[in-house]
mmCIF file of C-alpha atoms and ligand atoms in Angstrom:
data_model
loop_
_atom_site.group_PDB
_atom_site.id
_atom_site.type_symbol
_atom_site.label_atom_id
_atom_site.label_comp_id
_atom_site.label_asym_id
_atom_site.label_seq_id
_atom_site.Cartn_x
_atom_site.Cartn_y
_atom_site.Cartn_z
ATOM 1 C CA MET A 72 267.161 132.065 -79.441
ATOM 2 C CA LYS A 73 267.513 135.341 -81.765
ATOM 3 C CA GLN A 74 264.334 137.119 -82.993
ATOM 4 C CA LEU A 75 263.614 135.794 -86.352
ATOM 5 C CA ARG A 76 261.960 138.957 -87.358
ATOM 6 C CA ARG A 77 262.338 142.642 -86.154
ATOM 7 C CA ARG A 78 259.791 145.010 -87.965
ATOM 8 C CA SER A 79 257.286 145.103 -90.749
ATOM 9 C CA THR A 80 253.858 147.172 -92.155
ATOM 10 C CA LEU A 81 250.685 145.009 -92.174
ATOM 11 C CA VAL A 82 249.078 145.516 -95.742
ATOM 12 C CA ALA A 83 246.153 144.099 -96.958
ATOM 13 C CA THR A 84 246.100 142.300 -100.457
ATOM 14 C CA GLY A 85 243.131 141.802 -102.821
ATOM 15 C CA ALA A 86 244.273 138.164 -103.014
ATOM 16 C CA ALA A 87 241.179 136.758 -102.327
ATOM 17 C CA ALA A 88 239.037 138.729 -104.746
ATOM 18 C CA ALA A 89 241.838 137.847 -107.923
ATOM 19 C CA LEU A 90 241.657 134.243 -107.183
ATOM 20 C CA LEU A 91 238.185 134.504 -107.492
ATOM 21 C CA LEU A 92 238.490 135.416 -111.019
ATOM 22 C CA ILE A 93 240.606 132.352 -112.059
ATOM 23 C CA PRO A 94 238.202 129.925 -114.048
ATOM 24 C CA ALA A 95 237.615 126.432 -114.654
ATOM 25 C CA ALA A 96 238.262 123.209 -112.691
ATOM 26 C CA VAL A 97 241.505 121.048 -113.051
ATOM 27 C CA ALA A 98 241.663 117.348 -112.165
ATOM 28 C CA PHE A 99 244.658 116.635 -109.946
ATOM 29 C CA ALA A 100 246.474 113.553 -108.684
ATOM 30 C CA ASN A 101 244.930 111.738 -105.828
ATOM 31 C CA GLY A 102 241.645 112.387 -107.626
ATOM 32 C CA SER A 103 239.806 113.101 -104.448
ATOM 33 C CA GLY A 104 235.730 114.036 -104.308
ATOM 34 C CA GLY A 105 233.950 117.241 -104.098
ATOM 35 C CA SER A 106 232.491 116.134 -100.932
ATOM 36 C CA ASP A 107 235.816 115.741 -99.224
ATOM 37 C CA THR A 108 237.257 119.190 -97.545
ATOM 38 C CA SER A 109 240.221 118.040 -96.487
ATOM 39 C CA LEU A 110 243.456 120.162 -96.973
ATOM 40 C CA ARG A 111 244.778 117.805 -99.100
ATOM 41 C CA ALA A 112 241.711 117.502 -101.472
ATOM 42 C CA LEU A 113 240.819 121.099 -101.721
ATOM 43 C CA GLY A 114 244.674 121.441 -102.388
ATOM 44 C CA SER A 115 244.716 118.722 -105.021
ATOM 45 C CA LYS A 116 242.200 120.696 -107.083
ATOM 46 C CA GLN A 117 244.782 123.333 -107.749
ATOM 47 C CA GLY A 118 247.731 120.887 -107.982
ATOM 48 C CA LEU A 119 249.126 122.337 -104.791
ATOM 49 C CA ARG A 120 250.135 119.593 -102.366
ATOM 50 C CA ILE A 121 249.639 120.740 -98.464
ATOM 51 C CA GLY A 122 252.104 119.403 -96.058
ATOM 52 C CA THR A 123 252.833 119.124 -92.347
ATOM 53 C CA ALA A 124 255.989 118.611 -90.552
ATOM 54 C CA VAL A 125 255.974 114.905 -88.712
ATOM 55 C CA ASP A 126 257.051 113.786 -85.727
ATOM 56 C CA ALA A 127 258.033 110.133 -86.984
ATOM 57 C CA ALA A 128 257.906 108.745 -83.513
ATOM 58 C CA ARG A 129 254.331 109.358 -82.935
ATOM 59 C CA LEU A 130 252.700 107.932 -85.901
ATOM 60 C CA GLY A 131 250.893 104.702 -85.027
ATOM 61 C CA GLY A 132 250.834 105.015 -81.338
ATOM 62 C CA ASP A 133 249.056 108.534 -81.415
ATOM 63 C CA LYS A 134 245.732 107.883 -83.338
ATOM 64 C CA GLY A 135 244.481 111.828 -83.152
ATOM 65 C CA TYR A 136 247.957 112.851 -84.409
ATOM 66 C CA THR A 137 248.149 110.138 -86.861
ATOM 67 C CA ASP A 138 244.567 110.390 -88.383
ATOM 68 C CA ILE A 139 245.233 113.933 -88.984
ATOM 69 C CA VAL A 140 248.412 113.788 -90.554
ATOM 70 C CA ALA A 141 247.097 110.742 -93.193
ATOM 71 C CA GLY A 142 243.914 112.313 -93.739
ATOM 72 C CA GLN A 143 244.972 116.232 -94.140
ATOM 73 C CA PHE A 144 248.104 116.663 -95.634
ATOM 74 C CA SER A 145 249.294 115.464 -99.252
ATOM 75 C CA THR A 146 253.205 116.211 -98.329
ATOM 76 C CA VAL A 147 255.354 115.359 -94.933
ATOM 77 C CA THR A 148 258.444 116.540 -93.368
ATOM 78 C CA ALA A 149 260.633 114.744 -90.748
ATOM 79 C CA GLU A 150 260.733 117.483 -88.501
ATOM 80 C CA ASN A 151 263.774 116.081 -86.970
ATOM 81 C CA ALA A 152 264.126 112.607 -88.443
ATOM 82 C CA MET A 153 266.553 113.382 -91.064
ATOM 83 C CA LYS A 154 268.607 115.546 -89.482
ATOM 84 C CA TRP A 155 272.306 114.660 -89.423
ATOM 85 C CA GLU A 156 272.280 114.180 -85.556
ATOM 86 C CA SER A 157 269.548 111.855 -85.849
ATOM 87 C CA VAL A 158 270.665 109.693 -88.915
ATOM 88 C CA GLU A 159 274.706 109.509 -88.029
ATOM 89 C CA PRO A 160 274.386 109.850 -84.005
ATOM 90 C CA SER A 161 278.102 108.005 -83.686
ATOM 91 C CA ARG A 162 280.337 108.606 -86.529
ATOM 92 C CA GLY A 163 279.950 106.024 -89.502
ATOM 93 C CA VAL A 164 276.785 104.431 -87.972
ATOM 94 C CA TYR A 165 274.138 105.067 -89.464
ATOM 95 C CA ASP A 166 270.231 104.929 -88.095
ATOM 96 C CA TRP A 167 267.380 105.684 -90.574
ATOM 97 C CA THR A 168 264.770 104.015 -88.700
ATOM 98 C CA ALA A 169 262.952 106.823 -87.735
ATOM 99 C CA ALA A 170 263.183 108.407 -91.033
ATOM 100 C CA ASP A 171 262.306 105.443 -92.793
ATOM 101 C CA GLN A 172 259.245 105.116 -90.648
ATOM 102 C CA LEU A 173 258.129 108.513 -92.012
ATOM 103 C CA VAL A 174 259.120 107.507 -95.484
ATOM 104 C CA ARG A 175 256.877 104.313 -95.465
ATOM 105 C CA PHE A 176 254.011 105.877 -93.789
ATOM 106 C CA ALA A 177 254.015 108.933 -96.688
ATOM 107 C CA ARG A 178 253.829 106.081 -99.228
ATOM 108 C CA GLN A 179 251.140 104.325 -97.637
ATOM 109 C CA HIS A 180 248.689 107.477 -97.475
ATOM 110 C CA GLY A 181 249.981 109.029 -100.907
ATOM 111 C CA GLN A 182 252.391 111.521 -99.726
ATOM 112 C CA ALA A 183 255.197 113.077 -100.895
ATOM 113 C CA VAL A 184 258.392 113.687 -98.978
ATOM 114 C CA ARG A 185 260.152 116.566 -98.156
ATOM 115 C CA GLY A 186 263.314 115.823 -97.515
ATOM 116 C CA HIS A 187 265.100 118.000 -94.302
ATOM 117 C CA THR A 188 268.150 118.948 -94.566
ATOM 118 C CA LEU A 189 271.287 118.646 -95.388
ATOM 119 C CA MET A 190 273.477 121.007 -94.553
ATOM 120 C CA TRP A 191 272.815 123.417 -91.528
ATOM 121 C CA HIS A 192 274.635 124.660 -88.976
ATOM 122 C CA ASN A 193 272.141 123.212 -86.461
ATOM 123 C CA GLN A 194 271.558 119.795 -84.909
ATOM 124 C CA LEU A 195 274.705 118.459 -86.356
ATOM 125 C CA PRO A 196 275.930 115.206 -84.388
ATOM 126 C CA SER A 197 278.588 116.402 -81.519
ATOM 127 C CA TRP A 198 281.249 114.005 -82.820
ATOM 128 C CA LEU A 199 281.341 116.402 -85.834
ATOM 129 C CA THR A 200 281.272 119.292 -84.032
ATOM 130 C CA THR A 201 283.439 118.191 -81.101
ATOM 131 C CA GLY A 202 286.096 116.869 -83.535
ATOM 132 C CA VAL A 203 285.819 120.533 -85.505
ATOM 133 C CA ALA A 204 286.389 122.224 -82.281
ATOM 134 C CA ASN A 205 289.225 120.272 -80.991
ATOM 135 C CA GLY A 206 290.863 120.749 -84.322
ATOM 136 C CA SER A 207 290.930 116.672 -84.258
ATOM 137 C CA ILE A 208 288.747 117.245 -87.819
ATOM 138 C CA SER A 209 290.950 119.683 -90.219
ATOM 139 C CA ASP A 210 288.457 121.598 -92.820
ATOM 140 C CA ALA A 211 289.962 119.087 -95.316
ATOM 141 C CA GLN A 212 288.640 116.244 -93.540
ATOM 142 C CA LEU A 213 285.126 118.154 -92.896
ATOM 143 C CA ARG A 214 284.710 118.673 -96.567
ATOM 144 C CA ASP A 215 284.993 115.333 -97.226
ATOM 145 C CA ILE A 216 282.973 113.645 -94.317
ATOM 146 C CA LEU A 217 279.650 116.321 -95.650
ATOM 147 C CA HIS A 218 280.293 114.962 -99.560
ATOM 148 C CA ARG A 219 279.857 111.755 -97.703
ATOM 149 C CA HIS A 220 277.251 112.739 -95.714
ATOM 150 C CA VAL A 221 275.125 114.418 -98.686
ATOM 151 C CA THR A 222 275.491 111.355 -100.864
ATOM 152 C CA ASP A 223 275.173 108.520 -98.901
ATOM 153 C CA GLU A 224 271.515 110.143 -97.266
ATOM 154 C CA VAL A 225 270.636 111.177 -100.880
ATOM 155 C CA THR A 226 271.645 107.762 -101.765
ATOM 156 C CA HIS A 227 269.505 106.107 -98.902
ATOM 157 C CA PHE A 228 266.140 108.016 -99.948
ATOM 158 C CA LYS A 229 266.872 107.473 -103.757
ATOM 159 C CA GLY A 230 263.391 107.811 -105.390
ATOM 160 C CA LYS A 231 261.775 108.649 -102.136
ATOM 161 C CA VAL A 232 261.979 112.166 -101.798
ATOM 162 C CA TRP A 233 260.352 114.664 -103.621
ATOM 163 C CA GLN A 234 261.908 117.771 -102.266
ATOM 164 C CA TRP A 235 265.155 118.219 -100.324
ATOM 165 C CA ASP A 236 266.215 121.464 -98.267
ATOM 166 C CA VAL A 237 269.601 120.759 -99.718
ATOM 167 C CA VAL A 238 271.149 123.989 -97.943
ATOM 168 C CA ASN A 239 269.240 125.534 -94.450
ATOM 169 C CA GLU A 240 270.212 129.435 -93.017
ATOM 170 C CA VAL A 241 273.154 130.212 -94.494
ATOM 171 C CA PHE A 242 272.889 133.777 -95.117
ATOM 172 C CA ALA A 243 273.005 136.726 -92.903
ATOM 173 C CA ASN A 244 270.295 138.193 -91.495
ATOM 174 C CA SER A 245 269.397 142.035 -91.475
ATOM 175 C CA TRP A 246 271.278 142.885 -87.884
ATOM 176 C CA GLU A 247 274.141 140.617 -88.762
ATOM 177 C CA THR A 248 276.664 142.317 -91.785
ATOM 178 C CA PRO A 249 277.203 139.949 -94.956
ATOM 179 C CA GLN A 250 279.871 139.072 -96.524
ATOM 180 C CA ALA A 251 279.774 140.781 -99.880
ATOM 181 C CA ASP A 252 277.682 137.675 -101.055
ATOM 182 C CA GLY A 253 275.561 138.295 -98.676
ATOM 183 C CA LEU A 254 276.138 135.014 -96.950
ATOM 184 C CA ASN A 255 276.531 134.599 -93.121
ATOM 185 C CA ALA A 256 280.708 134.606 -92.670
ATOM 186 C CA ASP A 257 280.112 133.164 -88.849
ATOM 187 C CA ASP A 258 278.129 130.317 -90.362
ATOM 188 C CA PHE A 259 279.568 127.016 -89.110
ATOM 189 C CA TRP A 260 279.604 125.538 -93.070
ATOM 190 C CA ILE A 261 280.844 129.004 -94.431
ATOM 191 C CA LYS A 262 283.674 129.665 -91.808
ATOM 192 C CA HIS A 263 284.812 126.647 -92.173
ATOM 193 C CA LEU A 264 284.490 125.637 -96.476
ATOM 194 C CA GLY A 265 283.727 129.155 -97.825
ATOM 195 C CA SER A 266 280.829 130.138 -99.757
ATOM 196 C CA GLY A 267 281.659 127.952 -103.086
ATOM 197 C CA ILE A 268 280.173 124.968 -100.471
ATOM 198 C CA VAL A 269 277.216 125.851 -101.471
ATOM 199 C CA GLY A 270 277.016 124.934 -105.217
ATOM 200 C CA ASP A 271 279.006 122.257 -104.379
ATOM 201 C CA VAL A 272 276.405 120.732 -101.938
ATOM 202 C CA PHE A 273 273.552 121.045 -104.595
ATOM 203 C CA ARG A 274 276.195 119.326 -107.157
ATOM 204 C CA TRP A 275 276.358 116.514 -104.558
ATOM 205 C CA ALA A 276 272.957 116.114 -104.256
ATOM 206 C CA HIS A 277 272.128 115.984 -107.923
ATOM 207 C CA LYS A 278 274.647 113.331 -108.306
ATOM 208 C CA ALA A 279 272.973 111.139 -105.872
ATOM 209 C CA ASP A 280 269.450 111.476 -106.869
ATOM 210 C CA PRO A 281 268.811 113.773 -109.970
ATOM 211 C CA LYS A 282 264.959 113.518 -109.879
ATOM 212 C CA ALA A 283 264.752 115.328 -106.612
ATOM 213 C CA LEU A 284 264.151 118.339 -106.478
ATOM 214 C CA LEU A 285 267.044 120.817 -104.965
ATOM 215 C CA MET A 286 266.079 123.631 -102.431
ATOM 216 C CA TYR A 287 267.800 126.170 -100.821
ATOM 217 C CA ASN A 288 265.408 127.130 -97.626
ATOM 218 C CA ASP A 289 265.658 130.143 -95.116
ATOM 219 C CA TYR A 290 263.656 132.256 -93.038
ATOM 220 C CA ASN A 291 263.086 136.278 -93.768
ATOM 221 C CA ILE A 292 263.632 136.185 -97.333
ATOM 222 C CA THR A 293 260.494 137.463 -98.540
ATOM 223 C CA GLY A 294 260.136 140.892 -96.404
ATOM 224 C CA GLU A 295 258.930 139.327 -92.888
ATOM 225 C CA ASP A 296 262.088 141.210 -91.214
ATOM 226 C CA GLY A 297 260.934 144.628 -92.309
ATOM 227 C CA THR A 298 263.834 144.859 -95.108
ATOM 228 C CA ASN A 299 264.150 143.501 -98.363
ATOM 229 C CA ALA A 300 267.983 142.676 -97.983
ATOM 230 C CA LYS A 301 267.915 139.192 -97.142
ATOM 231 C CA PHE A 302 265.541 138.438 -99.950
ATOM 232 C CA GLN A 303 268.040 140.519 -102.552
ATOM 233 C CA ALA A 304 270.936 138.469 -101.250
ATOM 234 C CA VAL A 305 269.682 134.851 -101.671
ATOM 235 C CA TYR A 306 267.766 136.132 -105.241
ATOM 236 C CA ASP A 307 271.282 137.370 -106.397
ATOM 237 C CA PHE A 308 273.308 134.700 -105.230
ATOM 238 C CA VAL A 309 271.100 131.872 -106.633
ATOM 239 C CA ARG A 310 270.442 133.211 -109.877
ATOM 240 C CA ASN A 311 274.286 133.386 -110.163
ATOM 241 C CA LEU A 312 274.419 129.572 -108.990
ATOM 242 C CA ARG A 313 272.091 128.948 -111.875
ATOM 243 C CA GLU A 314 274.367 131.072 -114.127
ATOM 244 C CA GLN A 315 277.047 128.922 -113.606
ATOM 245 C CA GLY A 316 274.634 125.288 -114.034
ATOM 246 C CA VAL A 317 274.274 124.301 -110.269
ATOM 247 C CA PRO A 318 271.676 122.358 -109.903
ATOM 248 C CA ILE A 319 269.581 124.035 -107.890
ATOM 249 C CA ASP A 320 265.718 123.907 -108.507
ATOM 250 C CA GLY A 321 264.378 126.235 -106.023
ATOM 251 C CA ILE A 322 263.582 128.504 -102.900
ATOM 252 C CA GLY A 323 261.985 127.156 -99.292
ATOM 253 C CA GLU A 324 260.413 130.074 -97.883
ATOM 254 C CA GLN A 325 260.068 129.149 -94.242
ATOM 255 C CA GLY A 326 257.400 131.304 -93.467
ATOM 256 C CA HIS A 327 257.308 131.698 -89.681
ATOM 257 C CA LEU A 328 255.353 134.415 -88.325
ATOM 258 C CA ASP A 329 254.692 136.364 -85.460
ATOM 259 C CA THR A 330 251.332 138.407 -85.040
ATOM 260 C CA GLN A 331 253.534 141.295 -83.023
ATOM 261 C CA TYR A 332 255.098 142.386 -86.458
ATOM 262 C CA GLY A 333 252.640 142.452 -88.540
ATOM 263 C CA PHE A 334 252.952 141.174 -92.352
ATOM 264 C CA ASP A 335 253.555 142.904 -95.430
ATOM 265 C CA ALA A 336 251.732 140.067 -97.647
ATOM 266 C CA GLN A 337 252.131 142.358 -101.152
ATOM 267 C CA ARG A 338 256.064 142.136 -100.306
ATOM 268 C CA TYR A 339 255.940 138.192 -99.396
ATOM 269 C CA GLN A 340 254.277 137.452 -102.754
ATOM 270 C CA ALA A 341 255.987 139.536 -104.887
ATOM 271 C CA ASP A 342 259.489 138.491 -103.888
ATOM 272 C CA LEU A 343 257.981 134.406 -104.346
ATOM 273 C CA GLN A 344 256.978 135.635 -107.387
ATOM 274 C CA ALA A 345 260.683 136.998 -108.351
ATOM 275 C CA PHE A 346 262.164 133.635 -107.863
ATOM 276 C CA GLY A 347 259.589 131.685 -109.840
ATOM 277 C CA ASP A 348 260.199 134.449 -112.637
ATOM 278 C CA LEU A 349 264.271 133.411 -112.222
ATOM 279 C CA GLY A 350 262.946 129.722 -113.620
ATOM 280 C CA LEU A 351 262.478 128.146 -109.886
ATOM 281 C CA LYS A 352 260.248 126.525 -107.938
ATOM 282 C CA VAL A 353 258.895 127.770 -104.683
ATOM 283 C CA ALA A 354 257.397 126.066 -101.465
ATOM 284 C CA VAL A 355 256.273 127.455 -98.198
ATOM 285 C CA THR A 356 258.035 125.250 -96.007
ATOM 286 C CA GLU A 357 257.939 125.650 -92.182
ATOM 287 C CA ALA A 358 254.242 127.699 -91.611
ATOM 288 C CA ASP A 359 253.570 128.847 -88.338
ATOM 289 C CA VAL A 360 251.921 132.227 -87.140
ATOM 290 C CA ARG A 361 252.739 132.392 -83.068
ATOM 291 C CA THR A 362 251.571 134.838 -80.795
ATOM 292 C CA PHE A 363 252.134 135.334 -77.079
ATOM 293 C CA VAL A 364 250.013 133.243 -74.796
ATOM 294 C CA ASP A 365 248.910 132.828 -71.075
ATOM 295 C CA ASN A 366 250.922 129.694 -70.638
ATOM 296 C CA PRO A 367 252.913 126.511 -72.775
ATOM 297 C CA THR A 368 250.061 124.365 -71.321
ATOM 298 C CA ASP A 369 247.110 126.118 -72.563
ATOM 299 C CA GLN A 370 247.968 128.300 -74.797
ATOM 300 C CA VAL A 371 245.811 131.000 -74.870
ATOM 301 C CA PRO A 372 246.442 134.156 -76.832
ATOM 302 C CA THR A 373 246.745 136.933 -74.471
ATOM 303 C CA ASP A 374 246.027 139.577 -76.596
ATOM 304 C CA SER A 375 242.105 138.813 -77.996
ATOM 305 C CA LEU A 376 242.900 140.649 -81.580
ATOM 306 C CA ALA A 377 245.421 137.665 -81.816
ATOM 307 C CA GLN A 378 242.944 135.256 -82.763
ATOM 308 C CA TYR A 379 241.809 137.202 -85.522
ATOM 309 C CA ALA A 380 245.644 138.195 -86.583
ATOM 310 C CA GLN A 381 246.981 134.443 -86.197
ATOM 311 C CA PRO A 382 244.572 132.960 -88.899
ATOM 312 C CA TYR A 383 244.693 136.292 -91.048
ATOM 313 C CA GLU A 384 248.355 135.671 -91.466
ATOM 314 C CA PHE A 385 248.130 132.621 -92.254
ATOM 315 C CA SER A 386 245.345 133.000 -94.934
ATOM 316 C CA GLU A 387 247.895 135.287 -96.299
ATOM 317 C CA LEU A 388 250.885 133.143 -96.510
ATOM 318 C CA LEU A 389 248.499 130.781 -98.513
ATOM 319 C CA LYS A 390 247.139 133.166 -100.810
ATOM 320 C CA GLY A 391 250.399 134.241 -101.511
ATOM 321 C CA CYS A 392 251.948 130.821 -102.542
ATOM 322 C CA GLU A 393 248.534 130.279 -104.299
ATOM 323 C CA LEU A 394 248.965 133.217 -106.443
ATOM 324 C CA VAL A 395 252.384 132.428 -107.535
ATOM 325 C CA LYS A 396 252.002 129.359 -109.907
ATOM 326 C CA GLN A 397 255.729 128.335 -109.564
ATOM 327 C CA CYS A 398 254.921 127.703 -105.721
ATOM 328 C CA ILE A 399 254.454 123.503 -105.454
ATOM 329 C CA SER A 400 253.482 123.247 -101.852
ATOM 330 C CA PHE A 401 252.610 124.868 -98.593
ATOM 331 C CA THR A 402 253.771 122.738 -95.137
ATOM 332 C CA VAL A 403 252.727 123.451 -91.682
ATOM 333 C CA TRP A 404 255.880 123.607 -89.443
ATOM 334 C CA GLY A 405 254.108 120.939 -86.766
ATOM 335 C CA VAL A 406 250.432 119.263 -86.841
ATOM 336 C CA TYR A 407 249.064 120.802 -83.305
ATOM 337 C CA ASP A 408 250.128 123.725 -80.850
ATOM 338 C CA GLY A 409 250.742 120.905 -78.084
ATOM 339 C CA ASP A 410 253.773 119.625 -80.468
ATOM 340 C CA SER A 411 254.746 123.187 -81.835
ATOM 341 C CA TRP A 412 258.458 124.473 -81.528
ATOM 342 C CA ILE A 413 257.566 127.655 -80.502
ATOM 343 C CA PRO A 414 256.910 127.452 -76.882
ATOM 344 C CA GLY A 415 260.231 125.837 -76.267
ATOM 345 C CA THR A 416 262.107 128.341 -78.591
ATOM 346 C CA PHE A 417 260.391 131.780 -78.311
ATOM 347 C CA GLY A 418 259.707 132.801 -74.552
ATOM 348 C CA GLY A 419 255.887 133.228 -73.779
ATOM 349 C CA GLU A 420 254.696 132.550 -77.583
ATOM 350 C CA GLY A 421 252.772 130.098 -78.847
ATOM 351 C CA TYR A 422 249.302 129.627 -80.698
ATOM 352 C CA GLY A 423 251.294 128.972 -83.805
ATOM 353 C CA LEU A 424 249.782 125.841 -85.703
ATOM 354 C CA LEU A 425 246.108 124.995 -87.606
ATOM 355 C CA TYR A 426 245.661 122.789 -84.547
ATOM 356 C CA ASP A 427 244.865 123.338 -80.887
ATOM 357 C CA VAL A 428 246.544 121.688 -77.957
ATOM 358 C CA ASN A 429 243.864 119.349 -77.602
ATOM 359 C CA LEU A 430 244.165 118.638 -81.573
ATOM 360 C CA LYS A 431 241.075 120.584 -82.435
ATOM 361 C CA PRO A 432 241.031 122.816 -85.375
ATOM 362 C CA LYS A 433 241.270 126.029 -85.277
ATOM 363 C CA THR A 434 240.126 129.232 -86.807
ATOM 364 C CA ALA A 435 243.483 129.028 -88.732
ATOM 365 C CA TYR A 436 242.342 125.831 -90.246
ATOM 366 C CA SER A 437 239.109 126.287 -91.420
ATOM 367 C CA THR A 438 240.335 129.954 -92.797
ATOM 368 C CA LEU A 439 242.389 127.676 -95.129
ATOM 369 C CA GLN A 440 240.199 125.123 -96.002
ATOM 370 C CA GLN A 441 238.383 128.088 -97.250
ATOM 371 C CA ASP A 442 241.210 129.863 -98.877
ATOM 372 C CA LEU A 443 242.243 126.584 -100.911
ATOM 373 C CA ARG A 444 238.158 126.091 -101.490
ATOM 374 C CA LEU A 445 237.811 129.769 -103.508
ATOM 375 C CA ALA A 446 240.743 129.234 -105.379
ATOM 376 C CA ALA A 447 239.766 125.770 -106.389
ATOM 377 C CA GLY A 448 240.647 124.458 -109.999
ATOM 378 C CA ALA A 449 243.338 127.268 -111.070
ATOM 379 C CA PRO A 450 245.130 125.981 -113.792
ATOM 380 C CA ARG A 451 248.431 127.242 -111.935
ATOM 381 C CA HIS A 452 250.662 123.956 -111.579
ATOM 382 C CA THR A 453 252.504 121.809 -114.043
ATOM 383 C CA ASN A 454 254.544 119.806 -111.756
ATOM 384 C CA GLY A 455 252.980 118.706 -108.455
HETATM 385 C C1 XIL B 531 262.831 122.618 -85.231
HETATM 386 C C2 XIL B 531 262.444 121.468 -85.217
HETATM 387 O O1 XIL B 531 261.271 121.905 -84.855
HETATM 388 C C3 XIL B 531 262.414 121.169 -83.063
HETATM 389 O O2 XIL B 531 261.728 120.319 -82.629
HETATM 390 C C4 XIL B 531 263.886 121.261 -83.479
HETATM 391 O O3 XIL B 531 264.243 120.969 -81.801
HETATM 392 C C5 XIL B 531 264.646 122.537 -83.460
HETATM 393 O O4 XIL B 531 264.787 122.629 -85.099
HETATM 394 N N1 XIL B 531 263.997 125.907 -88.958
HETATM 395 C C6 XIL B 531 264.626 124.517 -89.611
HETATM 396 C C7 XIL B 531 263.860 123.719 -88.847
HETATM 397 O O5 XIL B 531 264.964 124.570 -90.791
HETATM 398 O O6 XIL B 531 264.607 122.513 -88.644
HETATM 399 C C8 XIL B 531 263.597 123.731 -87.460
HETATM 400 O O7 XIL B 531 263.136 123.087 -86.710
HETATM 401 C C9 XIL B 531 262.737 125.505 -86.979
HETATM 402 C C10 XIL B 531 263.802 126.386 -87.435
#
């Protein structure tokens, strides 16, 4: 798999100090008491939902896992269960079982659902990619199939999904040559349907569920790769969509970090704020901070400094969101190191989440608790 990031510089921020200056306690939705130190309870004090990506199949059967999902998080994302290959494995035959189970679980536990994702080049059903490759699905038919997919999926979950990641990862990376509009010409969808498909998919999703928040989701869009080019491309493109009246509500910044590159937390916060100043909401949607480890089973960092860098960068990610009032949720991409996508995707790396391979909370967990506690009561959110 490609490297998500190339380089960046480490910059400390005065974020923690600034947070201490924010006054006044404001009550929020699920009304957790002061003694509840779960992430969700602490986040609720500032109207910030804290989330995780969930493997729907593990809920119920795995008690340790299930208790953490229910107790610590106020929003959940299906890690895979709402992707196209999961919901329509055979053409015209839908299977909503796993996704419905997650939505039910969320309802039972007072959690908001992030829907992920409607248009993405990965995890497409093979009947679709094969049909396109062998010419039996023309581009005109592909557009109709996508229209139907978006409409059917958003309709199925109408009223049950808080935010949709409507379009995922269509912009060129800094090591690729962008189109004039910043999109990746080699992206499956852009290649077949052109840039205009982006706005159309938002329109289709909005028609199917006018109340859901519709997000554009991507990585390296807040300077993580050491340039701000991808941020600028997304910013310009989305501003243009808004000017055309396309119903896009916000930006999902995935937040996949790696300690080997460092992290410019000021750049990140400034970019989130710039999106917010466009009138968009922002969400951190897939946070994890990976580092080199001894092996994929134990995931002990090989560099002794990583045990400090990992929670430090997690903390910077959260504080940037806390300091941008348009940031409505902070989601971690998985519950514990034992079920993270990292070891299988980035050779030699792991240790990316808040809980270790044995489901024990790590320093990153208590660091986020502390960050949330320091900021509790900040009157920043109007729309949890
Ligand atoms: C990953 C899942 O975590 C894995 O289980 C799956 O095998 C591949 O996809 N960006 C995204 C997510 O938007 O959907 C990806 O999730 C991680 C990168």
